[in-house]
Amino acid sequence: MQKQYKTEFQVIASDTIAEKASALHAGESLKASFLCGLVEMNGSAVYLSDTRKSRHQARVTLQYKMTVRSEHLTMSHLGQQVTYPAVFDQGKATHVVTAVLYGAQAFFVFDQEVSSSESVEEIQGKMKLTIEKTAKISEEDGESKMEDKEIENTDKITCTFYGDFGLENNPVTYEDAVKVYSTLPKLLGDNGEKAVPVTVWLYPLIKQDSRSTQLIREIGVRLISDVEAVMEHLTELDVWCNDMMKDRTATTFPEIKRKVQQFQALCNQYSTDRLASDSYQNSYPVSVEEEQRKGPWWTF
C-alpha cells in the first residue's frame, strides 16, 4: 500500500456525453456499455445519465476528485503461485486487477432557469466564474463563506449532487453545495478508510497462461461514435418536446400537446428498445474496413 493523497477540481460547462465520459475517465468500451444499458451506474457515475430538461436552462458542473492511497500486486503475486488456477480453464476471465487507486469524487450539477429575455450563454458564463471562484477559495482556505451579495446572485441556482461520499443530506441550493464542498476531504475518514476504488489497472491473463481467454478485438470506435450521436440527438429531441409542451400554443390547444407527448414517448421507446437491440447485433468484432463499407447502422 502506498499513500497517494491528491485533490483536484474542474468546472464543466458542457453537457454532452463525450464531456461527461471524459470527466469520469470512461473508456470507449465502458461508454458503449453505458449507452446500450449493459451496466448500472452508482455513486458519482450516475452523473453520466443526468441531462438538461430544457433549452432555457443554464448548467455548469463542479467536479471534485480526491485520492488517498494505491494498492498493487507485486511480481511474485503474478508468478506461478496462482490462487485460483481454474480461471484459466473456465474461459470466463480475460484480465486480472493488478492495482487499485482509492479515493472518491463528486459532481455538483448547478442549474438555473433562464427567462426569454436572458441569454443562456451569458448566464452560464456568470455561473462558471462564480463557481470557479468559490472552489478556489475553498481549496486554499479549507472553507468558503459567501457574502450577502453572492447569496443574492445565486439564489436562483439549484444543485443536484452525485458522489461517492456519504452525506446526511444532499445539497439542493448553491449555498448548501458550498458548505458540503468544504467538508468533502473529511468525509473519507482520518485514514481514508471510507475511500472507494476510482481507478484500476488490468493485466491480460493470456500473458500469464496461454490457456486463458483473450480479447481479440474491441468494438469499433466508429460504431460507438454512431451510438453516441444517436443518443445525443434523442436527448435533444426530448428537451425540445419538454419546451414545446410548456409553450403557450400547446397549453391552449390540448391536441397539440398530446401529439408532442406521443412523439416524445416514441423517441423514448426507440432509445430503450431499438438502440439496445441494434447495438447487440453489431457488437461482434469487425475490421475498420468492414465498418467503413457497412456505413451508419442507425436510421430514424
Short mmCIF file of C-alpha atoms in Angstrom, two decimals:
data_model
loop_
_atom_site.label_atom_id
_atom_site.label_comp_id
_atom_site.label_asym_id
_atom_site.label_seq_id
_atom_site.Cartn_x
_atom_site.Cartn_y
_atom_site.Cartn_z
CA MET A 1 0.00 0.00 0.00
CA GLN A 2 1.22 3.48 -0.86
CA LYS A 3 -0.23 6.81 0.25
CA GLN A 4 -1.27 8.95 -2.68
CA TYR A 5 -3.06 12.00 -1.34
CA LYS A 6 -4.25 14.42 -4.00
CA THR A 7 -7.24 16.70 -4.55
CA GLU A 8 -8.34 18.49 -7.70
CA PHE A 9 -11.39 20.13 -9.19
CA GLN A 10 -12.63 21.31 -12.55
CA VAL A 11 -15.64 23.26 -13.78
CA ILE A 12 -17.53 21.72 -16.71
CA ALA A 13 -19.80 23.89 -18.86
CA SER A 14 -20.66 21.23 -21.45
CA ASP A 15 -23.48 18.71 -21.07
CA THR A 16 -22.51 16.24 -23.81
CA ILE A 17 -21.98 12.51 -23.28
CA ALA A 18 -18.40 12.83 -24.52
CA GLU A 19 -17.56 15.57 -22.00
CA LYS A 20 -19.14 13.71 -19.08
CA ALA A 21 -17.45 10.43 -20.03
CA SER A 22 -14.13 12.28 -20.24
CA ALA A 23 -14.64 13.73 -16.74
CA LEU A 24 -15.21 10.21 -15.43
CA HIS A 25 -12.23 8.86 -17.43
CA ALA A 26 -14.57 6.30 -19.00
CA GLY A 27 -13.01 4.49 -21.95
CA GLU A 28 -14.78 3.70 -25.21
CA SER A 29 -15.81 0.18 -24.17
CA LEU A 30 -17.30 1.36 -20.88
CA LYS A 31 -19.06 4.21 -22.65
CA ALA A 32 -20.54 1.73 -25.15
CA SER A 33 -21.78 -0.48 -22.30
CA PHE A 34 -23.46 2.53 -20.69
CA LEU A 35 -25.08 3.69 -23.93
CA CYS A 36 -26.51 0.21 -24.52
CA GLY A 37 -27.75 -0.18 -20.95
CA LEU A 38 -25.38 -3.05 -20.12
CA VAL A 39 -24.05 -1.54 -16.88
CA GLU A 40 -25.75 0.06 -13.89
CA MET A 41 -24.23 3.31 -12.68
CA ASN A 42 -23.82 4.09 -8.98
CA GLY A 43 -22.32 6.90 -6.92
CA SER A 44 -20.61 9.63 -8.91
CA ALA A 45 -21.03 7.66 -12.15
CA VAL A 46 -24.78 8.42 -12.17
CA TYR A 47 -23.72 11.88 -13.38
CA LEU A 48 -23.24 10.34 -16.82
CA SER A 49 -27.00 9.86 -17.23
CA ASP A 50 -28.01 13.33 -16.00
CA THR A 51 -29.15 15.66 -18.78
CA ARG A 52 -30.77 19.07 -19.14
CA LYS A 53 -34.55 19.15 -19.32
CA SER A 54 -34.96 22.46 -21.16
CA ARG A 55 -33.17 24.72 -23.65
CA HIS A 56 -33.92 27.58 -21.24
CA GLN A 57 -31.70 26.04 -18.58
CA ALA A 58 -28.15 27.19 -17.85
CA ARG A 59 -26.00 24.39 -16.49
CA VAL A 60 -22.50 24.25 -15.00
CA THR A 61 -20.97 21.28 -13.17
CA LEU A 62 -18.29 21.31 -10.48
CA GLN A 63 -16.25 18.11 -10.28
CA TYR A 64 -14.23 17.33 -7.16
CA LYS A 65 -11.79 14.41 -7.12
CA MET A 66 -9.70 13.10 -4.24
CA THR A 67 -7.27 10.16 -3.99
CA VAL A 68 -5.79 8.79 -0.76
CA ARG A 69 -3.86 5.57 -1.44
CA SER A 70 -2.99 2.91 -4.01
CA GLU A 71 -2.57 -0.85 -3.63
CA HIS A 72 -0.91 -3.13 -6.15
CA LEU A 73 0.24 -6.69 -6.70
CA THR A 74 3.94 -7.49 -6.86
CA MET A 75 5.59 -9.67 -9.49
CA SER A 76 5.59 -12.55 -7.00
CA HIS A 77 1.79 -12.38 -6.91
CA LEU A 78 1.74 -12.70 -10.68
CA GLY A 79 4.10 -15.67 -10.67
CA GLN A 80 3.26 -19.35 -10.71
CA GLN A 81 1.62 -19.32 -7.27
CA VAL A 82 -1.88 -18.72 -8.64
CA THR A 83 -4.63 -18.99 -6.01
CA TYR A 84 -7.43 -19.82 -8.45
CA PRO A 85 -5.90 -21.76 -11.39
CA ALA A 86 -9.37 -22.84 -12.55
CA VAL A 87 -9.92 -19.45 -14.22
CA PHE A 88 -7.52 -20.48 -16.96
CA ASP A 89 -9.65 -23.48 -17.90
CA GLN A 90 -13.12 -21.96 -17.45
CA GLY A 91 -12.56 -19.21 -20.00
CA LYS A 92 -14.62 -16.66 -18.06
CA ALA A 93 -11.91 -14.05 -17.45
CA THR A 94 -9.55 -12.17 -19.73
CA HIS A 95 -7.75 -9.88 -17.24
CA VAL A 96 -6.74 -9.64 -13.59
CA VAL A 97 -6.71 -6.47 -11.49
CA THR A 98 -3.10 -5.63 -10.61
CA ALA A 99 -3.51 -2.22 -8.96
CA VAL A 100 -6.26 -0.09 -7.43
CA LEU A 101 -6.28 3.63 -6.72
CA TYR A 102 -8.64 4.56 -3.86
CA GLY A 103 -10.40 7.86 -3.32
CA ALA A 104 -13.73 9.44 -4.20
CA GLN A 105 -15.21 12.01 -6.49
CA ALA A 106 -18.30 14.17 -6.59
CA PHE A 107 -20.26 16.18 -9.12
CA PHE A 108 -22.28 19.25 -8.17
CA VAL A 109 -24.65 19.94 -11.07
CA PHE A 110 -25.86 23.55 -10.90
CA ASP A 111 -28.92 24.61 -12.90
CA GLN A 112 -30.66 27.95 -13.35
CA GLU A 113 -33.82 28.66 -15.31
CA VAL A 114 -33.35 31.41 -17.89
CA SER A 115 -36.15 33.74 -18.98
CA SER A 116 -36.88 34.54 -22.63
CA SER A 117 -35.25 37.97 -22.22
CA GLU A 118 -31.99 36.47 -20.94
CA SER A 119 -29.16 34.66 -22.71
CA VAL A 120 -28.38 31.10 -21.65
CA GLU A 121 -24.73 31.54 -22.66
CA GLU A 122 -24.39 34.76 -20.65
CA ILE A 123 -25.97 33.31 -17.50
CA GLN A 124 -23.89 30.15 -17.87
CA GLY A 125 -20.72 32.23 -18.16
CA LYS A 126 -21.51 34.11 -14.95
CA MET A 127 -22.29 30.85 -13.17
CA LYS A 128 -18.95 29.38 -14.28
CA LEU A 129 -16.99 32.35 -12.93
CA THR A 130 -18.82 32.25 -9.58
CA ILE A 131 -18.31 28.50 -9.15
CA GLU A 132 -14.61 28.67 -10.06
CA LYS A 133 -14.09 31.46 -7.52
CA THR A 134 -15.89 29.52 -4.79
CA ALA A 135 -13.94 26.32 -5.48
CA LYS A 136 -10.56 28.09 -5.47
CA ILE A 137 -11.26 29.85 -2.17
CA SER A 138 -12.33 26.57 -0.61
CA GLU A 139 -9.18 24.80 -1.87
CA GLU A 140 -6.92 27.49 -0.41
CA ASP A 141 -8.67 28.19 2.90
CA GLY A 142 -10.37 24.86 3.58
CA GLU A 143 -13.73 26.62 3.76
CA SER A 144 -15.76 29.08 1.77
CA LYS A 145 -18.08 31.72 3.14
CA MET A 146 -20.47 33.52 0.83
CA GLU A 147 -21.13 37.22 1.09
CA ASP A 148 -24.69 38.57 1.08
CA LYS A 149 -24.33 39.84 -2.49
CA GLU A 150 -23.10 36.45 -3.70
CA ILE A 151 -26.00 34.69 -1.98
CA GLU A 152 -28.41 37.05 -3.71
CA ASN A 153 -26.84 36.33 -7.11
CA THR A 154 -27.05 32.56 -6.62
CA ASP A 155 -30.47 32.21 -5.00
CA LYS A 156 -31.95 31.05 -8.32
CA ILE A 157 -29.41 28.25 -8.73
CA THR A 158 -30.40 24.70 -7.80
CA CYS A 159 -27.98 21.84 -7.15
CA THR A 160 -28.04 18.11 -7.85
CA PHE A 161 -25.34 16.02 -6.19
CA TYR A 162 -23.75 12.80 -7.45
CA GLY A 163 -20.88 11.42 -5.43
CA ASP A 164 -19.07 8.64 -3.62
CA PHE A 165 -19.27 10.49 -0.30
CA GLY A 166 -21.81 9.56 2.35
CA LEU A 167 -23.83 12.72 3.02
CA GLU A 168 -26.58 13.07 5.59
CA ASN A 169 -28.48 15.34 3.21
CA ASN A 170 -27.74 16.11 -0.41
CA PRO A 171 -27.36 19.83 -1.24
CA VAL A 172 -30.24 21.39 -3.19
CA THR A 173 -29.18 25.05 -3.23
CA TYR A 174 -25.93 26.75 -4.13
CA GLU A 175 -25.33 27.76 -0.53
CA ASP A 176 -25.83 24.14 0.59
CA ALA A 177 -23.34 22.99 -2.04
CA VAL A 178 -20.69 25.45 -0.84
CA LYS A 179 -20.98 24.13 2.72
CA VAL A 180 -20.81 20.49 1.59
CA TYR A 181 -17.87 21.10 -0.76
CA SER A 182 -15.66 22.42 2.03
CA THR A 183 -16.31 19.30 4.16
CA LEU A 184 -15.62 16.65 1.50
CA PRO A 185 -11.97 15.90 2.44
CA LYS A 186 -13.05 14.96 5.97
CA LEU A 187 -15.77 12.54 4.83
CA LEU A 188 -13.36 9.75 3.82
CA GLY A 189 -12.13 9.29 7.38
CA ASP A 190 -8.86 10.15 9.09
CA ASN A 191 -7.00 7.39 7.23
CA GLY A 192 -9.13 7.28 4.09
CA GLU A 193 -10.92 4.14 5.27
CA LYS A 194 -14.14 5.20 3.53
CA ALA A 195 -12.48 5.63 0.14
CA VAL A 196 -13.69 3.64 -2.87
CA PRO A 197 -11.84 2.37 -5.97
CA VAL A 198 -11.62 5.17 -8.54
CA THR A 199 -9.10 3.64 -10.97
CA VAL A 200 -7.99 0.06 -11.60
CA TRP A 201 -5.17 -1.38 -13.69
CA LEU A 202 -5.67 -4.64 -15.60
CA TYR A 203 -3.18 -7.28 -16.73
CA PRO A 204 -4.06 -9.72 -19.58
CA LEU A 205 -4.26 -13.32 -18.32
CA ILE A 206 -3.06 -14.56 -21.71
CA LYS A 207 0.41 -13.26 -20.75
CA GLN A 208 0.28 -15.45 -17.66
CA ASP A 209 -1.08 -18.64 -19.21
CA SER A 210 -1.75 -19.46 -22.87
CA ARG A 211 -4.95 -21.32 -21.90
CA SER A 212 -6.65 -18.07 -20.89
CA THR A 213 -9.38 -16.42 -22.89
CA GLN A 214 -8.10 -13.39 -24.71
CA LEU A 215 -9.75 -10.29 -26.11
CA ILE A 216 -9.49 -10.49 -29.90
CA ARG A 217 -10.73 -7.03 -30.84
CA GLU A 218 -12.53 -4.10 -29.23
CA ILE A 219 -15.81 -2.78 -30.60
CA GLY A 220 -15.02 -0.26 -33.33
CA VAL A 221 -14.71 3.37 -32.23
CA ARG A 222 -16.79 4.44 -35.22
CA LEU A 223 -19.69 2.26 -34.09
CA ILE A 224 -19.52 3.71 -30.58
CA SER A 225 -19.47 7.23 -32.04
CA ASP A 226 -22.59 6.39 -34.07
CA VAL A 227 -24.42 5.21 -30.95
CA GLU A 228 -23.31 8.30 -29.05
CA ALA A 229 -24.56 10.59 -31.84
CA VAL A 230 -27.96 8.90 -31.79
CA MET A 231 -28.25 9.25 -28.01
CA GLU A 232 -27.29 12.93 -28.17
CA HIS A 233 -29.90 13.51 -30.87
CA LEU A 234 -32.60 11.70 -28.88
CA THR A 235 -31.73 13.73 -25.78
CA GLU A 236 -32.03 16.94 -27.79
CA LEU A 237 -35.42 15.85 -29.10
CA ASP A 238 -36.57 15.14 -25.55
CA VAL A 239 -35.54 18.65 -24.49
CA TRP A 240 -37.39 20.20 -27.44
CA CYS A 241 -40.52 18.21 -26.55
CA ASN A 242 -40.38 19.40 -22.94
CA ASP A 243 -40.18 23.02 -24.08
CA MET A 244 -42.92 22.61 -26.69
CA MET A 245 -45.34 21.19 -24.12
CA LYS A 246 -44.83 24.28 -21.95
CA ASP A 247 -45.36 26.62 -24.89
CA ARG A 248 -48.47 28.78 -24.94
CA THR A 249 -49.73 27.10 -28.11
CA ALA A 250 -49.58 23.63 -26.55
CA THR A 251 -51.32 24.77 -23.36
CA THR A 252 -54.05 26.48 -25.40
CA PHE A 253 -54.63 23.53 -27.74
CA PRO A 254 -54.52 20.21 -25.80
CA GLU A 255 -54.43 18.15 -29.00
CA ILE A 256 -51.08 19.66 -29.98
CA LYS A 257 -49.70 18.86 -26.54
CA ARG A 258 -50.98 15.29 -26.84
CA LYS A 259 -49.22 14.86 -30.21
CA VAL A 260 -45.95 16.12 -28.73
CA GLN A 261 -46.30 13.72 -25.79
CA GLN A 262 -46.91 10.86 -28.20
CA PHE A 263 -43.82 11.76 -30.24
CA GLN A 264 -41.73 12.01 -27.07
CA ALA A 265 -42.92 8.58 -25.94
CA LEU A 266 -41.95 7.07 -29.32
CA CYS A 267 -38.46 8.58 -29.04
CA ASN A 268 -38.05 7.14 -25.56
CA GLN A 269 -39.23 3.75 -26.81
CA TYR A 270 -36.66 3.87 -29.60
CA SER A 271 -33.96 4.74 -27.11
CA THR A 272 -34.69 1.83 -24.76
CA ASP A 273 -35.55 -0.89 -27.28
CA ARG A 274 -34.32 -0.33 -30.83
CA LEU A 275 -30.99 1.22 -29.92
CA ALA A 276 -30.00 -1.51 -27.47
CA SER A 277 -31.14 -4.23 -29.87
CA ASP A 278 -29.15 -2.86 -32.81
CA SER A 279 -26.09 -2.36 -30.64
CA TYR A 280 -26.18 -6.02 -29.64
CA GLN A 281 -26.46 -7.11 -33.27
CA ASN A 282 -23.46 -5.01 -34.23
CA SER A 283 -21.30 -5.86 -31.23
CA TYR A 284 -19.38 -8.65 -32.96
CA PRO A 285 -15.78 -7.81 -33.92
CA VAL A 286 -15.36 -6.22 -37.34
CA SER A 287 -12.38 -4.65 -39.02
CA VAL A 288 -12.09 -0.96 -39.80
CA GLU A 289 -12.57 -1.72 -43.50
CA GLU A 290 -15.80 -3.61 -42.76
CA GLU A 291 -17.14 -0.73 -40.66
CA GLN A 292 -16.43 1.77 -43.43
CA ARG A 293 -18.08 -0.48 -46.00
CA LYS A 294 -21.20 -1.03 -43.90
CA GLY A 295 -21.77 2.67 -43.23
CA PRO A 296 -24.02 4.01 -40.44
CA TRP A 297 -26.09 1.27 -38.79
CA TRP A 298 -28.77 3.54 -37.38
CA THR A 299 -31.83 5.05 -39.02
CA PHE A 300 -34.80 7.05 -37.83
#
